[in-house]
CSV table of C-alpha atoms and ligand atoms in Angstrom, one decimal:
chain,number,residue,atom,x,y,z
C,1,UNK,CA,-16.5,-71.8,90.1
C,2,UNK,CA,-17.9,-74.2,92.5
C,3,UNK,CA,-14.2,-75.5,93.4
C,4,UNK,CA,-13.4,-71.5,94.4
C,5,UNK,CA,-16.6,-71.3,96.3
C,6,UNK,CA,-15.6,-74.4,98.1
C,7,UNK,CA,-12.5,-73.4,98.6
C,8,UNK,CA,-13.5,-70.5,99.9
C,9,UNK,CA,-16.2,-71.5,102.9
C,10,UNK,CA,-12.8,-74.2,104.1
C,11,UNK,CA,-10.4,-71.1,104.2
C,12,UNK,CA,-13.2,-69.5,106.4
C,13,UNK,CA,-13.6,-72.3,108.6
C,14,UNK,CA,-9.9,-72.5,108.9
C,15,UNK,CA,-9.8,-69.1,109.7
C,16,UNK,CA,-12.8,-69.6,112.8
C,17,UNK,CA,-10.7,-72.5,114.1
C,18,UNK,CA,-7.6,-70.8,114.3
C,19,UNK,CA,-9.4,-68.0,116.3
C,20,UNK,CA,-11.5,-70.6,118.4
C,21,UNK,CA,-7.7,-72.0,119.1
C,22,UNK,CA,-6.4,-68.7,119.9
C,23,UNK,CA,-9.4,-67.6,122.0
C,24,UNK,CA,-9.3,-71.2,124.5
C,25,UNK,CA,-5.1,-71.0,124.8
C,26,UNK,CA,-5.2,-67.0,126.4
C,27,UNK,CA,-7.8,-68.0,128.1
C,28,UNK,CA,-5.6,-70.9,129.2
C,29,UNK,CA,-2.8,-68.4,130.1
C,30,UNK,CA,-4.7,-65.9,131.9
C,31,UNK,CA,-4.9,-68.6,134.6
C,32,UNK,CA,-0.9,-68.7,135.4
C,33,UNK,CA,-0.8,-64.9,134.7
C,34,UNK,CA,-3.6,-64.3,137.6
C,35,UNK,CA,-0.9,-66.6,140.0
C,36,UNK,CA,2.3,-64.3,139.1
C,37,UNK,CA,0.8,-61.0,139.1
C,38,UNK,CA,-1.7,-62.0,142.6
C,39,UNK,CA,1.4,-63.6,144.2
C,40,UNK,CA,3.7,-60.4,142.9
C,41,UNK,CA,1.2,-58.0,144.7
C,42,UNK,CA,1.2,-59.8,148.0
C,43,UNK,CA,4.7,-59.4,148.0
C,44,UNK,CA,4.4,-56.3,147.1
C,45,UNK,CA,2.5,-55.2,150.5
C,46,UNK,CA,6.0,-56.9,152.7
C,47,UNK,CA,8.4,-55.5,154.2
C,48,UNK,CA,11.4,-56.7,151.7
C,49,UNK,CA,14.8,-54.9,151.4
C,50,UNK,CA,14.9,-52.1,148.3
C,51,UNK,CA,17.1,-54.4,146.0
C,52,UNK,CA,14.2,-57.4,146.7
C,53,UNK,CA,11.7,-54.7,146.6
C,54,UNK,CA,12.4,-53.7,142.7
C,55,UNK,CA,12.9,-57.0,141.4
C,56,UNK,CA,9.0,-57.7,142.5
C,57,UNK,CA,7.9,-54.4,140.7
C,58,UNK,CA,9.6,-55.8,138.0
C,59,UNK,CA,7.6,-59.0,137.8
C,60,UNK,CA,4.4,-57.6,139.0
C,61,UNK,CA,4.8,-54.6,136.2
C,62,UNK,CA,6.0,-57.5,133.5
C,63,UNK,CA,2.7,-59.3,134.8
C,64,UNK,CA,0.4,-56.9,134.5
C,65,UNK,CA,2.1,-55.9,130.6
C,66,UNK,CA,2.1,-59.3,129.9
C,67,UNK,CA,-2.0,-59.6,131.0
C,68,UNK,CA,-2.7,-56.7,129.2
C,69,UNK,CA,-1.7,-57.8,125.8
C,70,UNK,CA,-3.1,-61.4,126.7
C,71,UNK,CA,-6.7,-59.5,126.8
C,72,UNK,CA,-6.0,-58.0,124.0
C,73,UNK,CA,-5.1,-61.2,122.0
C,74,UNK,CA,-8.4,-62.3,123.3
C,75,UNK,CA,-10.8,-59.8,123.0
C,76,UNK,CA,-9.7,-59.6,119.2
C,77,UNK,CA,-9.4,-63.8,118.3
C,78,UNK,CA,-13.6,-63.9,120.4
C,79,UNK,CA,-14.3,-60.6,118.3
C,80,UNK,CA,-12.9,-61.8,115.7
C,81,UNK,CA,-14.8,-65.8,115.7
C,82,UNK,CA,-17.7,-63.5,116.6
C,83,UNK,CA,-17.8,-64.8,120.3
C,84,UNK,CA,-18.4,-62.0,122.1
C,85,UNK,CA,-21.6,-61.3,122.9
C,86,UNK,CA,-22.8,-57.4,123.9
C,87,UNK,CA,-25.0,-56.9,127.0
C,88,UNK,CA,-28.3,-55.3,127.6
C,89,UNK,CA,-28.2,-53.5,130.7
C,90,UNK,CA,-29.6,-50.6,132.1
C,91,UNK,CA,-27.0,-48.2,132.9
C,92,UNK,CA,-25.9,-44.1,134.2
C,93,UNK,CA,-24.4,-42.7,130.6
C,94,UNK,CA,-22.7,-39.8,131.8
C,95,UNK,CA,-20.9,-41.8,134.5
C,96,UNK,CA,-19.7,-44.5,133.0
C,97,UNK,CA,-17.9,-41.9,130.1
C,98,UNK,CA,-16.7,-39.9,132.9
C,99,UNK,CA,-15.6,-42.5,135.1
C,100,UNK,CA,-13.8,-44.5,132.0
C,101,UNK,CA,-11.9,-40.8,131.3
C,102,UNK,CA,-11.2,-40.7,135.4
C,103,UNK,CA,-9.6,-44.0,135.6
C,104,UNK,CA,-6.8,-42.5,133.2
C,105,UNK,CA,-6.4,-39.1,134.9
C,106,UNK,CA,-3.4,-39.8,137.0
C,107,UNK,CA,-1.3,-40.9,134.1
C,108,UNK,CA,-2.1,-37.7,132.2
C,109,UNK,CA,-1.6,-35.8,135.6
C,110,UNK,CA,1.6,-37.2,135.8
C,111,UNK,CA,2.5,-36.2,132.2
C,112,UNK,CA,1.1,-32.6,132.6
C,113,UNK,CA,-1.8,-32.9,130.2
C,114,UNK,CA,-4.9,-31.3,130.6
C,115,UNK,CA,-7.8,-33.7,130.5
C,116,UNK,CA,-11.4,-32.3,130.3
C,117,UNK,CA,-14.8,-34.1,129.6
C,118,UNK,CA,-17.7,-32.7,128.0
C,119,UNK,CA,-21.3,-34.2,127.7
C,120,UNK,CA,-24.2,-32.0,126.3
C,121,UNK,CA,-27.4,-32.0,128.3
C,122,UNK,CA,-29.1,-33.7,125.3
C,123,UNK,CA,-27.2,-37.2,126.1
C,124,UNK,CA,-29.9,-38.7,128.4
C,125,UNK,CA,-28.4,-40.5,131.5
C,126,UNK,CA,-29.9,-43.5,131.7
C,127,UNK,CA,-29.4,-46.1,128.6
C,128,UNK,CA,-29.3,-50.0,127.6
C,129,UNK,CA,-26.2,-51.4,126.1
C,130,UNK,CA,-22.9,-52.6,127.2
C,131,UNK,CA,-21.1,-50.0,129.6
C,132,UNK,CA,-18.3,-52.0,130.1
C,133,UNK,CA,-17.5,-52.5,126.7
C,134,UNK,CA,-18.5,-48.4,125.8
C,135,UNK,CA,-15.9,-48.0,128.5
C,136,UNK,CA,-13.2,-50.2,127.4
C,137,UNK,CA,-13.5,-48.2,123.8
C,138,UNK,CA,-13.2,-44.8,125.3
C,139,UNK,CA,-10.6,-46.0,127.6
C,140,UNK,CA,-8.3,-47.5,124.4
C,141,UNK,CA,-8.9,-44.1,122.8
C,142,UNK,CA,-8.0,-42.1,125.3
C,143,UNK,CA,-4.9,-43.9,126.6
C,144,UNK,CA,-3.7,-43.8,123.0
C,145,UNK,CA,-4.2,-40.0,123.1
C,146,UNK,CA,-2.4,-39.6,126.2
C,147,UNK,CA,0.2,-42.0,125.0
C,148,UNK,CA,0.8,-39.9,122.2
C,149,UNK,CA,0.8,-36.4,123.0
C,150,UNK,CA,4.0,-34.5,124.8
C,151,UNK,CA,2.3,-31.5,126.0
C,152,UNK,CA,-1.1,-29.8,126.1
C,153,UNK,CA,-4.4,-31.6,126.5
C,154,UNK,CA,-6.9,-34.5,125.3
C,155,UNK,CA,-10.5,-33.7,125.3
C,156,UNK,CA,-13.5,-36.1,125.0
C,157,UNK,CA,-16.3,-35.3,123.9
C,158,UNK,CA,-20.0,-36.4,124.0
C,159,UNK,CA,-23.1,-35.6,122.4
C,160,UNK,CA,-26.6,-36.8,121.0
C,161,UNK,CA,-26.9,-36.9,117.6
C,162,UNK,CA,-31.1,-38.2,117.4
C,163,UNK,CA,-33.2,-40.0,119.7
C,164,UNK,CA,-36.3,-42.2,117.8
C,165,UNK,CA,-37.9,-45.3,118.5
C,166,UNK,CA,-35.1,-47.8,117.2
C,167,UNK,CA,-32.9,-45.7,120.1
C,168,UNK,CA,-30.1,-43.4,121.0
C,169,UNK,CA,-27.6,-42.5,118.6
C,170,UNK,CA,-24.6,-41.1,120.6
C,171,UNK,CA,-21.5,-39.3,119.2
C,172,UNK,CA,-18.2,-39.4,121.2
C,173,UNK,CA,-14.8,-37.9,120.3
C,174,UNK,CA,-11.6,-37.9,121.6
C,175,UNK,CA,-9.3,-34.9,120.6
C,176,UNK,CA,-5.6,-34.6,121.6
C,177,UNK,CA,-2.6,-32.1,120.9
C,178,UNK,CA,-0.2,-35.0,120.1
C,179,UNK,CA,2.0,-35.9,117.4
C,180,UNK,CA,0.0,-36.9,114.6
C,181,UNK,CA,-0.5,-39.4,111.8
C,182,UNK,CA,0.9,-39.0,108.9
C,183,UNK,CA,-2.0,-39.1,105.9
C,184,UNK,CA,-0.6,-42.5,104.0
C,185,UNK,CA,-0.9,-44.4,107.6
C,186,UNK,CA,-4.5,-43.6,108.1
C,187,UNK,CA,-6.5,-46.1,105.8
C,188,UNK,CA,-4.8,-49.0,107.4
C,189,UNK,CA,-5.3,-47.8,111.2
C,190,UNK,CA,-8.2,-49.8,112.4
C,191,UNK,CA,-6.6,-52.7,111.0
C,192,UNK,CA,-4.9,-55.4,113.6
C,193,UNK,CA,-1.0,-55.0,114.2
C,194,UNK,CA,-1.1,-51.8,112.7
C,195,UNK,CA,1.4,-49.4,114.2
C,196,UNK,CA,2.2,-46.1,112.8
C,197,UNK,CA,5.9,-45.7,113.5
C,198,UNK,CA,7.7,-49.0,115.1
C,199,UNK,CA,10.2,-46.9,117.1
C,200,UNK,CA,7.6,-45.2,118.8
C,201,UNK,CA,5.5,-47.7,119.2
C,202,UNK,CA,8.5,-50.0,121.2
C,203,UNK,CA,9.2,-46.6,123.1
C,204,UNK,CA,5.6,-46.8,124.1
C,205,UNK,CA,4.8,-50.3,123.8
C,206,UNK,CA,1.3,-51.7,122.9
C,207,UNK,CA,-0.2,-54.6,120.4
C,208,UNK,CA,-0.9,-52.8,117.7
C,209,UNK,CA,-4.7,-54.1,118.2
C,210,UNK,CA,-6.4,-51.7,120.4
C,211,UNK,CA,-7.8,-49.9,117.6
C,212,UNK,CA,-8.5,-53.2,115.5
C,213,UNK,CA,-10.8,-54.2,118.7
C,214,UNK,CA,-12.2,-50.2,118.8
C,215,UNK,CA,-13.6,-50.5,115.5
C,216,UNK,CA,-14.9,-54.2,115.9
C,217,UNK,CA,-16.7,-53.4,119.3
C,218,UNK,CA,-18.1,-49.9,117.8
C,219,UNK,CA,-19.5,-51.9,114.5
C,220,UNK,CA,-21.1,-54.3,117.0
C,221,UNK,CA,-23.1,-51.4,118.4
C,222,UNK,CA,-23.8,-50.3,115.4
C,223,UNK,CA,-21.9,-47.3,114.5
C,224,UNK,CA,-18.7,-46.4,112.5
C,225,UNK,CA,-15.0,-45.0,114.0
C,226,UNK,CA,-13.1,-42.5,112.4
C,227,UNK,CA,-10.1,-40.4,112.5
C,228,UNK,CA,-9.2,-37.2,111.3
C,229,UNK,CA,-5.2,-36.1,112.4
C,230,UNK,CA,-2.6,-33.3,111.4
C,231,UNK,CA,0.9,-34.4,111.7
C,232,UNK,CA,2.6,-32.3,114.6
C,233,UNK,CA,-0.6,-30.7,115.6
C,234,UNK,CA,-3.1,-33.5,116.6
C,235,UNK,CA,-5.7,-36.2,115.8
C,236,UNK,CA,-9.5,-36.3,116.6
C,237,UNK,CA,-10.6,-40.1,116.9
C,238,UNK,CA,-15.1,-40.1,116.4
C,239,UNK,CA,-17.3,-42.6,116.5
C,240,UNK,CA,-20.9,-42.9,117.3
C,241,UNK,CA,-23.1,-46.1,119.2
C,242,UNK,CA,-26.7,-46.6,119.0
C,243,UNK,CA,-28.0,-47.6,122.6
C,244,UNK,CA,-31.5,-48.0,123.8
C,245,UNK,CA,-33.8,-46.2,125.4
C,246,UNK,CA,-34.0,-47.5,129.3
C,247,UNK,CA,-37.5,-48.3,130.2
C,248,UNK,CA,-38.6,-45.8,133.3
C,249,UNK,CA,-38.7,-48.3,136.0
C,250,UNK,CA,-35.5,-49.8,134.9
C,251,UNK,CA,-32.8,-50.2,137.7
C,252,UNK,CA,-29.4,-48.2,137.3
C,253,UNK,CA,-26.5,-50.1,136.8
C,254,UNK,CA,-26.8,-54.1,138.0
C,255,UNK,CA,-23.1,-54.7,137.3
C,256,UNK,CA,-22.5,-51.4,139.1
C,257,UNK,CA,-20.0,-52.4,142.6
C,258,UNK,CA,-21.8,-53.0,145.5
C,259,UNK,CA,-20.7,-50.0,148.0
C,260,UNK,CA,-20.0,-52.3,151.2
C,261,UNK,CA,-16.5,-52.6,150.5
C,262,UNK,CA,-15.9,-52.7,153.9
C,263,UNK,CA,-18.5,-55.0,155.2
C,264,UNK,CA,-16.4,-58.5,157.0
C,265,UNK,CA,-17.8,-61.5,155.1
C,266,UNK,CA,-17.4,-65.0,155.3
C,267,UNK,CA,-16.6,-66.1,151.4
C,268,UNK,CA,-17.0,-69.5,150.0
C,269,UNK,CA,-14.3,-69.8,147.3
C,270,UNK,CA,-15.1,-72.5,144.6
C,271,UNK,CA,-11.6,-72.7,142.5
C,272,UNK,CA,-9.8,-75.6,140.9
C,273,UNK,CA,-6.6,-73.8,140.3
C,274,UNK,CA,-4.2,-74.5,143.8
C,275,UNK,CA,-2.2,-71.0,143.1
C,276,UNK,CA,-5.3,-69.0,142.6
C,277,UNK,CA,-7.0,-70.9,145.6
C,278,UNK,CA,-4.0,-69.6,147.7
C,279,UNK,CA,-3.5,-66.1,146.4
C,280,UNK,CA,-7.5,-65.1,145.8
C,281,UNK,CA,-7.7,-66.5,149.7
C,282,UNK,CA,-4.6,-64.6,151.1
C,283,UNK,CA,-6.0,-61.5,149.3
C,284,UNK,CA,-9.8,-61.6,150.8
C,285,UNK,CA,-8.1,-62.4,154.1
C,286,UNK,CA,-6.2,-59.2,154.4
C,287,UNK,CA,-9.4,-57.4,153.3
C,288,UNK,CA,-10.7,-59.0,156.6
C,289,UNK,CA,-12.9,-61.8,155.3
C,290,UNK,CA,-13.1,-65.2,156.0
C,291,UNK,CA,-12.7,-67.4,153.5
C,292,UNK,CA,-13.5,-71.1,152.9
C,293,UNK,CA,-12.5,-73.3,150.2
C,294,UNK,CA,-13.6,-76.0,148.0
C,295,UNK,CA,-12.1,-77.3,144.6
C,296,UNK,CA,-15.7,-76.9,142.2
C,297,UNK,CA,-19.1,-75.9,142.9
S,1,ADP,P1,-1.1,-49.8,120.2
S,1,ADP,O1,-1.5,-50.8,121.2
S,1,ADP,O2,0.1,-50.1,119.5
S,1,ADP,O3,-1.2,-48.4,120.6
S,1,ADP,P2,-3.5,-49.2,118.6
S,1,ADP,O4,-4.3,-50.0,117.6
S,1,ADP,O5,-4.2,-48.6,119.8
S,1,ADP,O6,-2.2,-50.0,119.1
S,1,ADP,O7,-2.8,-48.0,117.8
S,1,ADP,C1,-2.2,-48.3,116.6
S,1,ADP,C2,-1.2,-47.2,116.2
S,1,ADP,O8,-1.9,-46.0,115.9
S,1,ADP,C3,-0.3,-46.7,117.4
S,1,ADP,O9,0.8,-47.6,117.5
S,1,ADP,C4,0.1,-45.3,116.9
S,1,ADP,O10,1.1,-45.4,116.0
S,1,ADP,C5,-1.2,-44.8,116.2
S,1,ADP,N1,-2.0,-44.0,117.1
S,1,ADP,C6,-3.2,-44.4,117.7
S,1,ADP,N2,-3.7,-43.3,118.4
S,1,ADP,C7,-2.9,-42.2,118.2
S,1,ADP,C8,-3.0,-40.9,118.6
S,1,ADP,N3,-4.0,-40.4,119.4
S,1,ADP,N4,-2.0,-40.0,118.1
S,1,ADP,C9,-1.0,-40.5,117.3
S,1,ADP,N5,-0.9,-41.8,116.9
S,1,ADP,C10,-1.9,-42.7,117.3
C-alpha cells in the first residue's frame, strides 16, 4: 500500500513537470511565431505582385493557425499544472458577452447564419471575475457552433439563475442548428483531443482541446458545462459561472482599451528579442508613433 501511494504522488509529479515543460517551450515558441506572423502582416500592407501577394497570405494565415493551436497547447498544459490564475476585476457583463459573440459575426455573416444574443434584464451589468477568460469560453463555444452548422442560426443565451451574498450565479447557452453529436461521443467531449468525427474535424481543423480548456476554465469559476445534441438537428452547449457582486463605487472595466487610438505618442519599447524589436517598432510607426528602443527595462 505505501509503495502504490508512493508511486502514485511521483506519477503526479511527473505529470506537473511534463506540463511545467510544455507550458515554458510554447511560451518559448510564441516568440518566433509573433516575428512571422508581425513580419507577414507588414508585408501584407505592400504593394507586391498577385503571385507574391498569395504566398504572404499563405504564411501569415499558416501563422496565425499555427499561433492559435500554440495558445491552445498553453492555455491547457498552465490549466492543466494549475497555473493559471483568474482575475478579479470589475467589469460591463452584457458587453463583454455581446462583444465576445460580435467578434465572430462576420464569419457567420459570411456563412449565412443567423446569429442573435439574448440577455434577460435580471443579469446585472456590472460584475467581478475574469472577462477575458468568460469571453474566451463563449468565444470557443460559439466558433464551434458556427463551425459546425451548414445553415440556419446559433443563438446564445444569458440569464441569472440567483443572486445572494456568496455572488452571481449566471447561466449561458449556446444553441445551434448544426450537425449534431452522435449520443456514444458525448461522455468523452470535454475531454482533451477529443474530436467527434476525424474527417470533419481535418475539413475544419482545430486541436481537439477547446472544449477540454471550456470545461477547465468554467470549473475554475465555479460552475459545470454541459451538452445536450440531436444528431442532424442541433446541440445546446450550458454552463453557468458564479461572479461577484461589483462593489458601487467600483470602476467599469480597467483592462477595458483606452479610446485614444488615434492619439501620436512617443513609445519606449523595452524588448530583448531583435525581430520583435523590429516588427513591434515598424508597426507603432505606421500608426504614427514614435518609437524608441532599448534591449530590457
Ligand atoms: P476542436 O478544436 O477540434 O473544435 P473542441 O474541443 O472545441 O475541439 O471540439 C471537440 C469536438 O467536438 C469537435 O471536433 C466536434 O467534433 C465536436 N463539436 C464541438 N462543438 C460542436 C457543435 N456545436 N456541433 C457539433 N459538433 C461539435
Amino acid at each position: 500500500e505505501d509503495l502504490l501511494v508512493e508511486e502514485a504522488a511521483r506519477a503526479r509529479e511527473r505529470s506537473r513537470h511534463k506540463s511545467e515543460f510544455l507550458a515554458v517551450m510554447s511560451h518559448e515558441i510564441r516568440t518566433p511565431m509573433n516575428g512571422i506572423i508581425g513580419a507577414a502582416g507588414l508585408l501584407m500592407d505592400r504593394e507586391l505582385d498577385p503571385g507574391d501577394a498569395g504566398y504572404v497570405r499563405i504564411i501569415h494565415e499558416s501563422g496565425e493557425h499555427l499561433l492559435q493551436l500554440i495558445n491552445d497547447i498553453l492555455d491547457f498544459s498552465r490549466l492543466d499544472a494549475s497555473r493559471i490564475e483568474l482575475e478579479q476585476v470589475p467589469f460591463a457583463l452584457h458587453d463583454t458577452i455581446e462583444s465576445a459573440v460580435g467578434l465572430i459575426g462576420p464569419t457567420a455573416r459570411a456563412k449565412g447564419l443567423s446569429l442573435s444574443v439574448s440577455v434577460t434584464d435580471d443579469v446585472p451589468q456590472r460584475v467581478v471575475g475574469d472577462p477575458g477568460r468568460l469571453r474566451q469560453i463563449l468565444f470557443n463555444l460559439v466558433g464551434n457552433a458556427i463551425k459546425f452548422t451548414k445553415r440556419g442560426s446559433v443563438r446564445v443565451e444569458a440569464s441569472c439563475i440567483e443572486q445572494s451574498a456568496a455572488g452571481i450565479r449566471i447561466a449561458l447557452a449556446v444553441t445551434d442548428t448544426g450537425i449534431g453529436i452522435p449520443p456514444e461521443a458525448l461522455p468523452k467531449l470535454f475531454h482533451e483531443f477529443s474530436q467527434v468525427d476525424g474527417s470533419i474535424s481535418r475539413q475544419f481543423g482545430g486541436s481537439g482541446l477547446g472544449l477540454a480548456i471550456c470545461r477547465r476554465l468554467v470549473e475554475r469559476m465555479g460552475g459545470t458545462i454541459t451538452v445536450a445534441s440531436t444528431p442532424g438537428e442541433g446541440s445546446t452547449f450550458r454552463f453557468d459561472v458564479l461572479l461577484k457582486h461589483a462593489a458601487p463605487d467600483m470602476a467599469a472595466d480597467p483592462s477595458a482599451p483606452a479610446r485614444s487610438a488615434s492619439r501620436r505618442l512617443r513609445i519606449l519599447l523595452a524588448e530583448d528579442n531583435g525581430t520583435n524589436r523590429l516588427v513591434v517598432s515598424r508597426m507603432l510607426e505606421r500608426m504614427g508613433h514614435r518609437v524608441d528602443l532599448a534591449e530590457d527595462g
